[in-house]
Amino acid sequence: MLNCIADVGFVLNCFTFKNVIISRDLFYLVHRIIHNLIFSFLSAYSLH
């Protein structure tokens, strides 16, 4: 019984760990896109 619970905990741990990595990459991607948008907006704005 205890082994079963430990296995479930391990699977959940791995799943959460993978999710954290995926969301970190996604956050980085969104951050870069937003940064590029703001940067291009600012440079277009300063040209005017």
PDB file of C-alpha atoms in Angstrom, residues 26-48:
ATOM      1  CA  LEU A  26       6.536  28.996 -22.530  1.00  0.00           C
ATOM      2  CA  PHE A  27       6.932  31.950 -20.174  1.00  0.00           C
ATOM      3  CA  TYR A  28      10.334  32.722 -21.713  1.00  0.00           C
ATOM      4  CA  LEU A  29       8.862  32.546 -25.222  1.00  0.00           C
ATOM      5  CA  VAL A  30       5.942  34.832 -24.338  1.00  0.00           C
ATOM      6  CA  HIS A  31       8.326  37.192 -22.556  1.00  0.00           C
ATOM      7  CA  ARG A  32      10.534  37.421 -25.668  1.00  0.00           C
ATOM      8  CA  ILE A  33       7.537  38.000 -27.947  1.00  0.00           C
ATOM      9  CA  ILE A  34       6.186  40.758 -25.696  1.00  0.00           C
ATOM     10  CA  HIS A  35       9.656  42.290 -25.401  1.00  0.00           C
ATOM     11  CA  ASN A  36      10.062  42.280 -29.190  1.00  0.00           C
ATOM     12  CA  LEU A  37       6.617  43.832 -29.652  1.00  0.00           C
ATOM     13  CA  ILE A  38       7.347  46.602 -27.145  1.00  0.00           C
ATOM     14  CA  PHE A  39      10.782  47.173 -28.666  1.00  0.00           C
ATOM     15  CA  SER A  40       9.451  47.451 -32.223  1.00  0.00           C
ATOM     16  CA  PHE A  41       6.616  49.678 -31.011  1.00  0.00           C
ATOM     17  CA  LEU A  42       9.077  51.964 -29.233  1.00  0.00           C
ATOM     18  CA  SER A  43      11.431  52.174 -32.203  1.00  0.00           C
ATOM     19  CA  ALA A  44       8.525  52.858 -34.568  1.00  0.00           C
ATOM     20  CA  TYR A  45       7.234  55.470 -32.131  1.00  0.00           C
ATOM     21  CA  SER A  46      10.625  57.174 -31.789  1.00  0.00           C
ATOM     22  CA  LEU A  47      10.991  57.329 -35.584  1.00  0.00           C
ATOM     23  CA  HIS A  48       7.874  59.492 -35.668  1.00  0.00           C
TER      24      HIS A  48
END
